[in-house]
mmCIF file of C-alpha atoms in Angstrom:
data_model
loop_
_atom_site.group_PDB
_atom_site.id
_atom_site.type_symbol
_atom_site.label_atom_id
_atom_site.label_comp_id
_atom_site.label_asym_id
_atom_site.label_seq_id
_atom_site.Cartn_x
_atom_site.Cartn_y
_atom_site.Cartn_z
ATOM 1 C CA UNK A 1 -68.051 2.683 -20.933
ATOM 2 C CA UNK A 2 -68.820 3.407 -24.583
ATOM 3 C CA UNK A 3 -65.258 4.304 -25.729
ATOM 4 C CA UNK A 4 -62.842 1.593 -27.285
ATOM 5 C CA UNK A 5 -60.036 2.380 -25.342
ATOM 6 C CA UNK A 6 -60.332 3.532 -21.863
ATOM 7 C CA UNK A 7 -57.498 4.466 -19.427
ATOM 8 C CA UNK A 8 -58.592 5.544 -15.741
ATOM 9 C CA UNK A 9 -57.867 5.518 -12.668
ATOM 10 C CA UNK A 10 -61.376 3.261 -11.545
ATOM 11 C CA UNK A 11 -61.662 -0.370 -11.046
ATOM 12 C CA UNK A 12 -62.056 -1.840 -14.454
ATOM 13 C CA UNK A 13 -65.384 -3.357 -15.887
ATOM 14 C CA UNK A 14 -65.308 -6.108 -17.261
ATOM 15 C CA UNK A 15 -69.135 -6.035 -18.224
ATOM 16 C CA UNK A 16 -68.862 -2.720 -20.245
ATOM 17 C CA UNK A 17 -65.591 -3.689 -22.041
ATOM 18 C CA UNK A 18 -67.814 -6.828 -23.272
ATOM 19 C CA UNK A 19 -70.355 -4.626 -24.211
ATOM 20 C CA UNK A 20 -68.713 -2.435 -26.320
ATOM 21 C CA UNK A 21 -67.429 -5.404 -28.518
ATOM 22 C CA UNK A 22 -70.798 -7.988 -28.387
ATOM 23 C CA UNK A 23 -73.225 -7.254 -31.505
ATOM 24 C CA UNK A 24 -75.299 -9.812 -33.498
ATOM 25 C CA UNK A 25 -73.329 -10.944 -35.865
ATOM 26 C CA UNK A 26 -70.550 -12.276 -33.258
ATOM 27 C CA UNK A 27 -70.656 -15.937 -32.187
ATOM 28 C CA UNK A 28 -67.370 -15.475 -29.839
ATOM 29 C CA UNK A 29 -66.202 -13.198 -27.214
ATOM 30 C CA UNK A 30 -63.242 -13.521 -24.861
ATOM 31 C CA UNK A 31 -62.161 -10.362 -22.201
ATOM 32 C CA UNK A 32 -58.706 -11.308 -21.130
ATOM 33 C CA UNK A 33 -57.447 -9.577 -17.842
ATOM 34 C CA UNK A 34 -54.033 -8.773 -16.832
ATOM 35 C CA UNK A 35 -54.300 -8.982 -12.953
ATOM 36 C CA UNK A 36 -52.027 -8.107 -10.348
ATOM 37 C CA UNK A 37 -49.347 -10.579 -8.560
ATOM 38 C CA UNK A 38 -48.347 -10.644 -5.436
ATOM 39 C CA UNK A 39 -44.813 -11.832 -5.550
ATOM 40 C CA UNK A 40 -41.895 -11.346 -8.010
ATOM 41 C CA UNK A 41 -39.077 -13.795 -8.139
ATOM 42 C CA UNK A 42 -39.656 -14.649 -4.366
ATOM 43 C CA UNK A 43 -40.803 -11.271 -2.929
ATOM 44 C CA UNK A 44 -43.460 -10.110 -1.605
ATOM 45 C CA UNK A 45 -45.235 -7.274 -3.593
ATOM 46 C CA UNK A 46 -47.415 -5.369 -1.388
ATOM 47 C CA UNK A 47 -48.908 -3.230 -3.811
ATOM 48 C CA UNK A 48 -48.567 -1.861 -7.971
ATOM 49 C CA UNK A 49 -48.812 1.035 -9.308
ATOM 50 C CA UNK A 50 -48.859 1.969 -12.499
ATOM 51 C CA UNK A 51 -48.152 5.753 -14.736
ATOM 52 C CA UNK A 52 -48.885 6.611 -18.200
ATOM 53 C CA UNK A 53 -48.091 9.102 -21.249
ATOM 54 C CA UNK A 54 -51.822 9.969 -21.157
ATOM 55 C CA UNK A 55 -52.157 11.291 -24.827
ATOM 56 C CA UNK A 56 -49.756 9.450 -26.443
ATOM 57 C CA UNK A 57 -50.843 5.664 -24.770
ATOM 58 C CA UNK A 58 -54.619 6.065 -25.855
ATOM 59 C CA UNK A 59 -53.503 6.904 -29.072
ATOM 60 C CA UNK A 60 -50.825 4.002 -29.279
ATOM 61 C CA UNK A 61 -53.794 1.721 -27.802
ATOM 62 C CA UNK A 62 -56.362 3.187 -30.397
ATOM 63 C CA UNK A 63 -53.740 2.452 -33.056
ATOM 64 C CA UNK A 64 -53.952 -1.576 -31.536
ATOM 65 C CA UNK A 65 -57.395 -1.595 -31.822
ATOM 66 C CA UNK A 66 -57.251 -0.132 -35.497
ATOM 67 C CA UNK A 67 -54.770 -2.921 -36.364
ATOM 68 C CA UNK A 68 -56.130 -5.766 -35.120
ATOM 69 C CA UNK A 69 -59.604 -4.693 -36.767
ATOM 70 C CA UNK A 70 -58.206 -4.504 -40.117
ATOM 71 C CA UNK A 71 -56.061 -7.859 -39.695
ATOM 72 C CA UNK A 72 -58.772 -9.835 -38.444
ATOM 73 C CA UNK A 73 -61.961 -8.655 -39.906
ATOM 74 C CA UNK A 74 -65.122 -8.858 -38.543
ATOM 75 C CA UNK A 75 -63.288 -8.532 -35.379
ATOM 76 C CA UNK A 76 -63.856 -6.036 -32.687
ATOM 77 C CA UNK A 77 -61.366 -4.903 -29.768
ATOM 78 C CA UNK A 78 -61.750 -2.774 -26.542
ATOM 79 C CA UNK A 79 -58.743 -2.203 -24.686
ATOM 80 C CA UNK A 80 -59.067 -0.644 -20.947
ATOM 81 C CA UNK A 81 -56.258 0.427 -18.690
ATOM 82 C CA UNK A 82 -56.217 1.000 -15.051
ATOM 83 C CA UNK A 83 -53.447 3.480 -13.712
ATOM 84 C CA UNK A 84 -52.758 4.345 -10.570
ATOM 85 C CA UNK A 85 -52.602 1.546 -7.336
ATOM 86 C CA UNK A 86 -53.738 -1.937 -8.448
ATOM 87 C CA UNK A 87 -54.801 -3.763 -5.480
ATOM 88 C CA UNK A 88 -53.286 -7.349 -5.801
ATOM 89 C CA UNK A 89 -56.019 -9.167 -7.614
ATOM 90 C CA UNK A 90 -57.666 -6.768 -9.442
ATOM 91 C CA UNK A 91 -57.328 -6.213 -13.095
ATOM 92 C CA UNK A 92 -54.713 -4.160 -14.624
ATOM 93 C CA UNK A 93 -56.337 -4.785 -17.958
ATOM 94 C CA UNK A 94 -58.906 -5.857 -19.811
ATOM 95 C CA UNK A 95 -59.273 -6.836 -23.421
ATOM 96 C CA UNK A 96 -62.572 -7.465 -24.909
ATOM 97 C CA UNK A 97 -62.892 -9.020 -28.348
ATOM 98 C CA UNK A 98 -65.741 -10.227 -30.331
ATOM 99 C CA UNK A 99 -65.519 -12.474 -33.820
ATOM 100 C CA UNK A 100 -67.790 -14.114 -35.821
ATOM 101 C CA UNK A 101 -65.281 -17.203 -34.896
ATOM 102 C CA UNK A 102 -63.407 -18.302 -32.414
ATOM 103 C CA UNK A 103 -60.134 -18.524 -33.912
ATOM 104 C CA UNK A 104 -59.881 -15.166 -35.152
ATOM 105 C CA UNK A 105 -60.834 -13.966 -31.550
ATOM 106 C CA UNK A 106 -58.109 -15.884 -29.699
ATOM 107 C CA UNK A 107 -55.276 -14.550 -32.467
ATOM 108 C CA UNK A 108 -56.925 -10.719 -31.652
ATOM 109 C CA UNK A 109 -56.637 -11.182 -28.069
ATOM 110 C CA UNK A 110 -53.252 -12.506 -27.996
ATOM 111 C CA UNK A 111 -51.900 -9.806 -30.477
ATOM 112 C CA UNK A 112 -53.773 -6.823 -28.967
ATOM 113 C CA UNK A 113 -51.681 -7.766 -25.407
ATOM 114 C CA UNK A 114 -48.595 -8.842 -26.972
ATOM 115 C CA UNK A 115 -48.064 -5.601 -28.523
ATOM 116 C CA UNK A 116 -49.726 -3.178 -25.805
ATOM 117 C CA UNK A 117 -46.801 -4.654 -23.668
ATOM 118 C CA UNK A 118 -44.756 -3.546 -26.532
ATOM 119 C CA UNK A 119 -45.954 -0.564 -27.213
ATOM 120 C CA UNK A 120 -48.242 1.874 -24.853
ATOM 121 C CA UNK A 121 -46.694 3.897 -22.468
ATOM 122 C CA UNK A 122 -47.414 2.683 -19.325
ATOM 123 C CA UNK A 123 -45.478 1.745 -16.468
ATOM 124 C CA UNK A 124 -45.350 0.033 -13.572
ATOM 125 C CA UNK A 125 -43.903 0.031 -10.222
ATOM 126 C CA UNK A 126 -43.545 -2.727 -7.623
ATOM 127 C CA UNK A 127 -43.667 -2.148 -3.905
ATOM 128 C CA UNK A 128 -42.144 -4.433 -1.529
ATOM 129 C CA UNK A 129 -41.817 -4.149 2.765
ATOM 130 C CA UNK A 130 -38.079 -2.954 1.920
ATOM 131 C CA UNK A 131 -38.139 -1.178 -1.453
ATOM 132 C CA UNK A 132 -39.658 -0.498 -4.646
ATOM 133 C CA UNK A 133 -38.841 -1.260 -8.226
ATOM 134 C CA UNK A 134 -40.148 0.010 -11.493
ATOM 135 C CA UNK A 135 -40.924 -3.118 -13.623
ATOM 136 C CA UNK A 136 -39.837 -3.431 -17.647
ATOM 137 C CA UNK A 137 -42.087 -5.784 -19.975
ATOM 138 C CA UNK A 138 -39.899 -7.927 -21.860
ATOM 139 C CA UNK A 139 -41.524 -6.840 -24.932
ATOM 140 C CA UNK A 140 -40.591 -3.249 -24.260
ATOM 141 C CA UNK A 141 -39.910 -1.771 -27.514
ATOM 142 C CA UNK A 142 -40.621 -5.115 -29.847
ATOM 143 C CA UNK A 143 -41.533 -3.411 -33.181
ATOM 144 C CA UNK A 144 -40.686 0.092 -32.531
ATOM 145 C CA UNK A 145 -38.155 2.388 -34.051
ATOM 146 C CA UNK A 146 -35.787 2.576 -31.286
ATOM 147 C CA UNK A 147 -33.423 1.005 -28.733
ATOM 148 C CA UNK A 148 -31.769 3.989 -27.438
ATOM 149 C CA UNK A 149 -29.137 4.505 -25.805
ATOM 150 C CA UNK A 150 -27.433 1.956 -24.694
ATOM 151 C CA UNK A 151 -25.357 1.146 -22.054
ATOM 152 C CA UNK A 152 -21.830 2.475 -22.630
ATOM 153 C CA UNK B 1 -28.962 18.986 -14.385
ATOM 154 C CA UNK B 2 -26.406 20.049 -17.037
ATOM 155 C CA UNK B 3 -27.892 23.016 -18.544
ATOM 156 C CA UNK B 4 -24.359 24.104 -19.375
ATOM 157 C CA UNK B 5 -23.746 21.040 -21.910
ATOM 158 C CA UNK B 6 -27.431 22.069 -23.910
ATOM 159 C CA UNK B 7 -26.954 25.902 -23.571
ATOM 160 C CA UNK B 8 -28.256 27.088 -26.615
ATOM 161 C CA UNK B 9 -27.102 30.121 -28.703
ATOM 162 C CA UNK B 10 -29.159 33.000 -29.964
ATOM 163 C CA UNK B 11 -31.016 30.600 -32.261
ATOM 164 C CA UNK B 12 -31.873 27.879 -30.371
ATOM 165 C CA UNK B 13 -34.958 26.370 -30.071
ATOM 166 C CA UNK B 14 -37.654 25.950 -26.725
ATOM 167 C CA UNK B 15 -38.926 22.443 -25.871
ATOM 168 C CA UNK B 16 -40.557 20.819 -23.658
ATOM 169 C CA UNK B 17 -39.879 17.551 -22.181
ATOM 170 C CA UNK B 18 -41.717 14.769 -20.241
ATOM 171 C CA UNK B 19 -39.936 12.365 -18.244
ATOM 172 C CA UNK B 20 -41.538 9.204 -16.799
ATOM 173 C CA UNK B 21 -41.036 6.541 -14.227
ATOM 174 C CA UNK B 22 -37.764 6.228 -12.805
ATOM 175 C CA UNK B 23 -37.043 9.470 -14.987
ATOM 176 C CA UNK B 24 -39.377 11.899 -13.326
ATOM 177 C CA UNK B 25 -37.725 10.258 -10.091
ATOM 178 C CA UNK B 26 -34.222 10.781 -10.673
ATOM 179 C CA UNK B 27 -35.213 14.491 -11.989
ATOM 180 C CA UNK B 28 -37.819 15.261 -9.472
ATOM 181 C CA UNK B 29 -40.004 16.902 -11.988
ATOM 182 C CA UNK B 30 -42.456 15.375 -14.949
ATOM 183 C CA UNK B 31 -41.842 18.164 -17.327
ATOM 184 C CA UNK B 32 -39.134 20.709 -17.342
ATOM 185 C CA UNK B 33 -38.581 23.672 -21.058
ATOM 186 C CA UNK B 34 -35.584 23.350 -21.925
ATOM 187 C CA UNK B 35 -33.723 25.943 -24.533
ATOM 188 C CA UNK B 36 -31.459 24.100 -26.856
ATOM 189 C CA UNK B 37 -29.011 24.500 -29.956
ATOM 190 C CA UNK B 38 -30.889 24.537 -33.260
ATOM 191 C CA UNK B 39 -30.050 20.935 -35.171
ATOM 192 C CA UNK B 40 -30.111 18.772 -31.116
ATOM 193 C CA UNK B 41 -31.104 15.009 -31.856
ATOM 194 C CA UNK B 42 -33.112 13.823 -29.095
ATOM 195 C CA UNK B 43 -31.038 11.443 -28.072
ATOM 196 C CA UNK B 44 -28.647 14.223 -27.557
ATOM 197 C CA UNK B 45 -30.696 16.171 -25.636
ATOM 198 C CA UNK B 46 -31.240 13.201 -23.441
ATOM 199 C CA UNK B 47 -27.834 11.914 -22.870
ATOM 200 C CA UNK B 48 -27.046 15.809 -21.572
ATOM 201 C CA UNK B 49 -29.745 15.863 -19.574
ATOM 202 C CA UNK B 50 -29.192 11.998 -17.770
ATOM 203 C CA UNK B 51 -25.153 12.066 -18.041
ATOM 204 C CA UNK B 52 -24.029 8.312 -17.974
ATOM 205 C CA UNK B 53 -23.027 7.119 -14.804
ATOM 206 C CA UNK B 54 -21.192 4.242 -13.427
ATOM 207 C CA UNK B 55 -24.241 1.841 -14.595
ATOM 208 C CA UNK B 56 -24.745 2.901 -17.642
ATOM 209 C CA UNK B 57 -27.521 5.036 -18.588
ATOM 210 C CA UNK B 58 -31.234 3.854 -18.978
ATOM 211 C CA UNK B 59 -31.768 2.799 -22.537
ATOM 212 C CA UNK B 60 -34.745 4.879 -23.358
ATOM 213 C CA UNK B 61 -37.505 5.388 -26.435
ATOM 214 C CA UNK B 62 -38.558 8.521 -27.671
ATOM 215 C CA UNK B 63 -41.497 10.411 -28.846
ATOM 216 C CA UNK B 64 -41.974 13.540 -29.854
ATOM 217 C CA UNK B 65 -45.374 15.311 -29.981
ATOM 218 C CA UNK B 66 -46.644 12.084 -28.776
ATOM 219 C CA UNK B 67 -45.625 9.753 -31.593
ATOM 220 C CA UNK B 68 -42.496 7.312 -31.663
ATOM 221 C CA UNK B 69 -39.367 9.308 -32.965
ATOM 222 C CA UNK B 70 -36.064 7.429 -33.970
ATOM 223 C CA UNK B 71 -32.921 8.978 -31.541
ATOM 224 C CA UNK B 72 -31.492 10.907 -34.118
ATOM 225 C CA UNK B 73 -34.585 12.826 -34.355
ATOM 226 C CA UNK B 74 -34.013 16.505 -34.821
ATOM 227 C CA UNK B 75 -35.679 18.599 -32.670
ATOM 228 C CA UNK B 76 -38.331 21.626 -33.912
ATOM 229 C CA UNK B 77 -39.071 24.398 -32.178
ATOM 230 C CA UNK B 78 -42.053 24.369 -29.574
ATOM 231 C CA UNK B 79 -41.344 20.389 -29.713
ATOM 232 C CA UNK B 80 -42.249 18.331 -26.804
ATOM 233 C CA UNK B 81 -40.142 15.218 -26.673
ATOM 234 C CA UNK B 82 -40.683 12.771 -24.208
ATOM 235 C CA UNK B 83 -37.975 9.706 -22.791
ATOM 236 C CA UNK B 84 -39.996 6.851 -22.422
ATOM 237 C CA UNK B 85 -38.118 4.476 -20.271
ATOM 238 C CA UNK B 86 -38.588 0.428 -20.625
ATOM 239 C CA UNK B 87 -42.243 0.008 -20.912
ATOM 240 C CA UNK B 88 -44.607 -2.391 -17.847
ATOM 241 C CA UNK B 89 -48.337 -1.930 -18.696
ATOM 242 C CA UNK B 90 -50.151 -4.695 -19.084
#
Protein backbone atom coordinates (compact mmCIF):
# COMPACT_ATOMS: atom_id res chain seq x y z
CA UNK A 1 0.00 0.00 0.00
CA UNK A 2 1.51 3.32 -1.07
CA UNK A 3 -1.72 5.40 -1.14
CA UNK A 4 -2.89 7.51 1.99
CA UNK A 5 -6.22 6.41 2.00
CA UNK A 6 -7.15 3.00 0.98
CA UNK A 7 -10.67 1.44 0.88
CA UNK A 8 -10.90 -2.38 -0.24
CA UNK A 9 -12.39 -5.14 0.12
CA UNK A 10 -8.87 -7.21 1.52
CA UNK A 11 -7.85 -7.83 5.00
CA UNK A 12 -6.21 -4.69 6.15
CA UNK A 13 -2.35 -4.24 6.75
CA UNK A 14 -1.38 -2.94 9.37
CA UNK A 15 2.42 -3.05 8.33
CA UNK A 16 1.90 -0.97 5.08
CA UNK A 17 -0.44 1.63 6.71
CA UNK A 18 2.73 2.15 9.16
CA UNK A 19 4.81 2.41 6.37
CA UNK A 20 3.31 4.92 4.53
CA UNK A 21 3.43 7.33 7.60
CA UNK A 22 7.16 6.25 9.31
CA UNK A 23 10.08 8.60 7.85
CA UNK A 24 13.17 9.92 9.73
CA UNK A 25 12.24 12.71 11.19
CA UNK A 26 9.28 10.93 13.28
CA UNK A 27 9.99 9.81 16.85
CA UNK A 28 6.19 8.45 17.31
CA UNK A 29 3.84 6.28 15.52
CA UNK A 30 0.54 4.81 16.66
CA UNK A 31 -1.96 2.60 14.00
CA UNK A 32 -5.23 2.49 15.80
CA UNK A 33 -7.71 -0.31 14.59
CA UNK A 34 -11.36 -0.34 14.68
CA UNK A 35 -12.09 -4.15 15.02
CA UNK A 36 -15.12 -6.02 14.85
CA UNK A 37 -17.49 -7.06 17.98
CA UNK A 38 -19.24 -9.80 18.44
CA UNK A 39 -22.21 -8.75 20.43
CA UNK A 40 -24.39 -5.58 20.54
CA UNK A 41 -26.39 -4.73 23.58
CA UNK A 42 -26.64 -8.53 24.46
CA UNK A 43 -26.79 -10.17 20.99
CA UNK A 44 -24.95 -12.15 19.29
CA UNK A 45 -23.46 -10.67 16.01
CA UNK A 46 -22.48 -13.35 13.75
CA UNK A 47 -20.96 -11.39 11.20
CA UNK A 48 -20.51 -7.27 9.74
CA UNK A 49 -20.63 -6.00 6.81
CA UNK A 50 -19.96 -2.92 5.73
CA UNK A 51 -20.95 -0.52 2.12
CA UNK A 52 -19.56 2.63 0.93
CA UNK A 53 -20.09 5.83 -1.44
CA UNK A 54 -16.85 4.74 -3.18
CA UNK A 55 -15.88 8.20 -4.72
CA UNK A 56 -17.24 10.38 -2.44
CA UNK A 57 -15.74 8.41 1.05
CA UNK A 58 -12.03 8.44 -0.30
CA UNK A 59 -12.42 11.85 -1.01
CA UNK A 60 -14.15 12.73 2.44
CA UNK A 61 -11.22 10.46 4.01
CA UNK A 62 -8.49 12.29 1.84
CA UNK A 63 -10.05 15.54 3.05
CA UNK A 64 -9.27 13.96 6.98
CA UNK A 65 -5.98 13.30 6.15
CA UNK A 66 -5.49 16.90 4.59
CA UNK A 67 -6.89 18.36 7.84
CA UNK A 68 -5.25 16.74 10.33
CA UNK A 69 -1.84 17.40 8.38
CA UNK A 70 -2.29 21.01 8.36
CA UNK A 71 -3.58 21.13 12.15
CA UNK A 72 -0.91 19.16 13.48
CA UNK A 73 2.17 19.72 11.49
CA UNK A 74 4.80 17.55 11.00
CA UNK A 75 2.16 15.00 11.28
CA UNK A 76 1.36 12.30 8.86
CA UNK A 77 -2.01 10.19 8.51
CA UNK A 78 -3.04 7.01 6.52
CA UNK A 79 -6.48 6.05 6.78
CA UNK A 80 -7.55 2.39 5.38
CA UNK A 81 -11.04 1.00 5.13
CA UNK A 82 -12.19 -2.48 4.77
CA UNK A 83 -15.73 -2.98 3.10
CA UNK A 84 -17.43 -5.80 2.59
CA UNK A 85 -17.75 -8.91 5.50
CA UNK A 86 -15.54 -8.21 8.55
CA UNK A 87 -14.90 -11.39 10.22
CA UNK A 88 -15.34 -10.73 14.04
CA UNK A 89 -11.87 -9.75 15.05
CA UNK A 90 -10.43 -8.40 12.24
CA UNK A 91 -9.91 -4.78 11.60
CA UNK A 92 -12.44 -2.57 10.16
CA UNK A 93 -9.88 0.19 10.20
CA UNK A 94 -6.73 1.26 10.53
CA UNK A 95 -5.19 4.61 11.21
CA UNK A 96 -1.56 5.14 10.95
CA UNK A 97 0.04 8.34 12.21
CA UNK A 98 3.52 9.45 12.59
CA UNK A 99 4.79 12.83 14.65
CA UNK A 100 7.85 14.12 15.59
CA UNK A 101 6.02 13.85 19.24
CA UNK A 102 3.88 11.95 20.88
CA UNK A 103 1.28 14.28 21.80
CA UNK A 104 0.55 15.60 18.54
CA UNK A 105 0.19 11.89 17.34
CA UNK A 106 -2.38 10.82 19.94
CA UNK A 107 -4.61 14.27 19.19
CA UNK A 108 -4.23 13.11 15.12
CA UNK A 109 -5.34 9.73 15.82
CA UNK A 110 -8.19 10.55 17.92
CA UNK A 111 -9.45 13.35 15.50
CA UNK A 112 -8.83 11.44 12.24
CA UNK A 113 -11.50 8.57 13.83
CA UNK A 114 -13.70 10.89 15.54
CA UNK A 115 -14.57 12.59 12.45
CA UNK A 116 -14.34 9.56 9.84
CA UNK A 117 -17.28 8.27 12.08
CA UNK A 118 -18.69 11.60 11.35
CA UNK A 119 -18.12 11.98 8.14
CA UNK A 120 -17.22 9.13 5.34
CA UNK A 121 -19.79 7.29 3.88
CA UNK A 122 -19.66 4.05 5.04
CA UNK A 123 -22.00 1.81 6.56
CA UNK A 124 -22.47 -0.97 8.40
CA UNK A 125 -24.72 -3.80 8.91
CA UNK A 126 -25.07 -6.25 11.81
CA UNK A 127 -26.09 -9.86 11.40
CA UNK A 128 -27.58 -11.77 14.11
CA UNK A 129 -29.11 -15.81 14.13
CA UNK A 130 -32.66 -13.96 13.82
CA UNK A 131 -32.13 -10.70 11.92
CA UNK A 132 -30.03 -8.03 10.73
CA UNK A 133 -29.65 -4.37 11.48
CA UNK A 134 -27.87 -1.56 9.77
CA UNK A 135 -25.81 0.22 12.51
CA UNK A 136 -25.68 4.39 12.87
CA UNK A 137 -22.38 5.98 14.49
CA UNK A 138 -23.39 8.35 17.00
CA UNK A 139 -21.32 10.88 15.40
CA UNK A 140 -23.25 10.55 12.18
CA UNK A 141 -23.38 13.89 10.74
CA UNK A 142 -21.28 15.89 13.70
CA UNK A 143 -19.95 18.88 11.66
CA UNK A 144 -21.77 18.54 8.50
CA UNK A 145 -24.29 20.73 6.80
CA UNK A 146 -27.28 18.71 7.33
CA UNK A 147 -29.78 16.87 9.55
CA UNK A 148 -32.40 16.12 7.12
CA UNK A 149 -35.42 15.27 7.33
CA UNK A 150 -36.68 14.62 10.27
CA UNK A 151 -39.12 12.63 11.69
CA UNK A 152 -42.58 14.17 11.22
CA UNK B 1 -42.17 4.58 -6.08
CA UNK B 2 -44.11 7.84 -6.63
CA UNK B 3 -43.05 8.94 -9.94
CA UNK B 4 -46.39 10.71 -10.19
CA UNK B 5 -45.53 13.27 -7.20
CA UNK B 6 -41.81 14.21 -9.19
CA UNK B 7 -43.29 14.08 -12.77
CA UNK B 8 -41.55 16.67 -14.39
CA UNK B 9 -42.81 19.05 -17.16
CA UNK B 10 -41.26 19.75 -20.50
CA UNK B 11 -38.33 21.42 -18.74
CA UNK B 12 -37.37 19.32 -16.21
CA UNK B 13 -34.21 18.17 -15.48
CA UNK B 14 -32.48 14.21 -15.55
CA UNK B 15 -30.67 12.98 -12.41
CA UNK B 16 -29.34 10.39 -11.11
CA UNK B 17 -29.57 9.09 -7.71
CA UNK B 18 -27.69 6.68 -5.36
CA UNK B 19 -29.29 5.20 -2.50
CA UNK B 20 -27.41 3.32 0.26
CA UNK B 21 -27.91 0.94 3.09
CA UNK B 22 -31.27 0.45 4.25
CA UNK B 23 -32.15 2.80 1.17
CA UNK B 24 -31.01 0.61 -1.66
CA UNK B 25 -33.02 -2.08 0.49
CA UNK B 26 -36.25 -0.56 0.80
CA UNK B 27 -35.89 0.50 -3.11
CA UNK B 28 -34.32 -2.62 -4.35
CA UNK B 29 -32.01 -0.76 -6.59
CA UNK B 30 -28.56 1.40 -5.85
CA UNK B 31 -29.18 3.90 -8.53
CA UNK B 32 -32.33 4.69 -10.35
CA UNK B 33 -32.58 8.47 -13.27
CA UNK B 34 -35.06 10.11 -12.29
CA UNK B 35 -36.73 13.17 -14.48
CA UNK B 36 -37.77 15.99 -12.27
CA UNK B 37 -39.32 19.64 -12.23
CA UNK B 38 -36.70 22.31 -12.88
CA UNK B 39 -36.09 24.32 -9.29
CA UNK B 40 -36.58 20.36 -7.00
CA UNK B 41 -34.54 20.74 -3.63
CA UNK B 42 -33.11 17.52 -2.82
CA UNK B 43 -34.74 17.06 0.04
CA UNK B 44 -37.78 17.26 -2.06
CA UNK B 45 -36.87 14.89 -4.34
CA UNK B 46 -36.22 12.57 -1.48
CA UNK B 47 -39.23 12.93 0.61
CA UNK B 48 -41.26 11.96 -2.91
CA UNK B 49 -39.29 9.30 -3.51
CA UNK B 50 -39.34 7.65 0.46
CA UNK B 51 -43.05 9.01 1.36
CA UNK B 52 -43.20 9.19 5.27
CA UNK B 53 -44.69 6.39 6.83
CA UNK B 54 -46.06 5.51 10.12
CA UNK B 55 -42.32 5.77 11.66
CA UNK B 56 -41.30 8.58 10.36
CA UNK B 57 -38.98 8.78 7.57
CA UNK B 58 -35.12 8.12 7.81
CA UNK B 59 -33.42 11.39 8.52
CA UNK B 60 -30.93 11.40 5.75
CA UNK B 61 -27.66 13.63 4.44
CA UNK B 62 -27.12 14.58 1.08
CA UNK B 63 -24.53 14.95 -1.51
CA UNK B 64 -24.58 15.84 -4.71
CA UNK B 65 -21.81 15.07 -7.25
CA UNK B 66 -20.16 13.51 -4.37
CA UNK B 67 -19.79 16.46 -2.01
CA UNK B 68 -22.09 17.34 1.11
CA UNK B 69 -25.15 19.47 -0.14
CA UNK B 70 -27.50 21.30 2.42
CA UNK B 71 -31.45 19.84 1.80
CA UNK B 72 -32.57 22.74 0.14
CA UNK B 73 -30.09 22.16 -2.47
CA UNK B 74 -31.40 22.83 -5.93
CA UNK B 75 -30.94 20.34 -8.25
CA UNK B 76 -28.87 20.87 -11.88
CA UNK B 77 -29.33 19.05 -14.66
CA UNK B 78 -27.24 15.73 -15.22
CA UNK B 79 -26.89 15.99 -11.19
CA UNK B 80 -26.31 12.91 -9.27
CA UNK B 81 -27.55 13.31 -5.74
CA UNK B 82 -27.10 10.74 -3.37
CA UNK B 83 -29.26 10.06 0.32
CA UNK B 84 -26.77 9.11 2.62
CA UNK B 85 -28.51 7.51 5.49
CA UNK B 86 -26.99 7.66 9.28
CA UNK B 87 -23.41 6.93 8.79
CA UNK B 88 -21.43 3.30 10.71
CA UNK B 89 -17.84 3.12 9.32
CA UNK B 90 -15.37 2.95 11.55
Amino acid sequence: MTSRVVLTHAPLSEAAVRAVVVHPAAGAVLVFHGITRDHFEGRAVLELSYEAYPGMAEAQMGAIVAEAETRWPGVRVAIAHRLGVVPVSEASVLIGVSSPHRGDCYAASRFAIDTLKARVPIWKKEHYADGSAWKANQESGRGVLVAGTEKS
Amino acid sequence: MSDETVSAGPDGLQVTVLLFAALREQLGEPQVERRVPTGITARALYESMFPATSAGRMPVMFAVDEVYAAPETVLHDGATVAFLPPLGGG
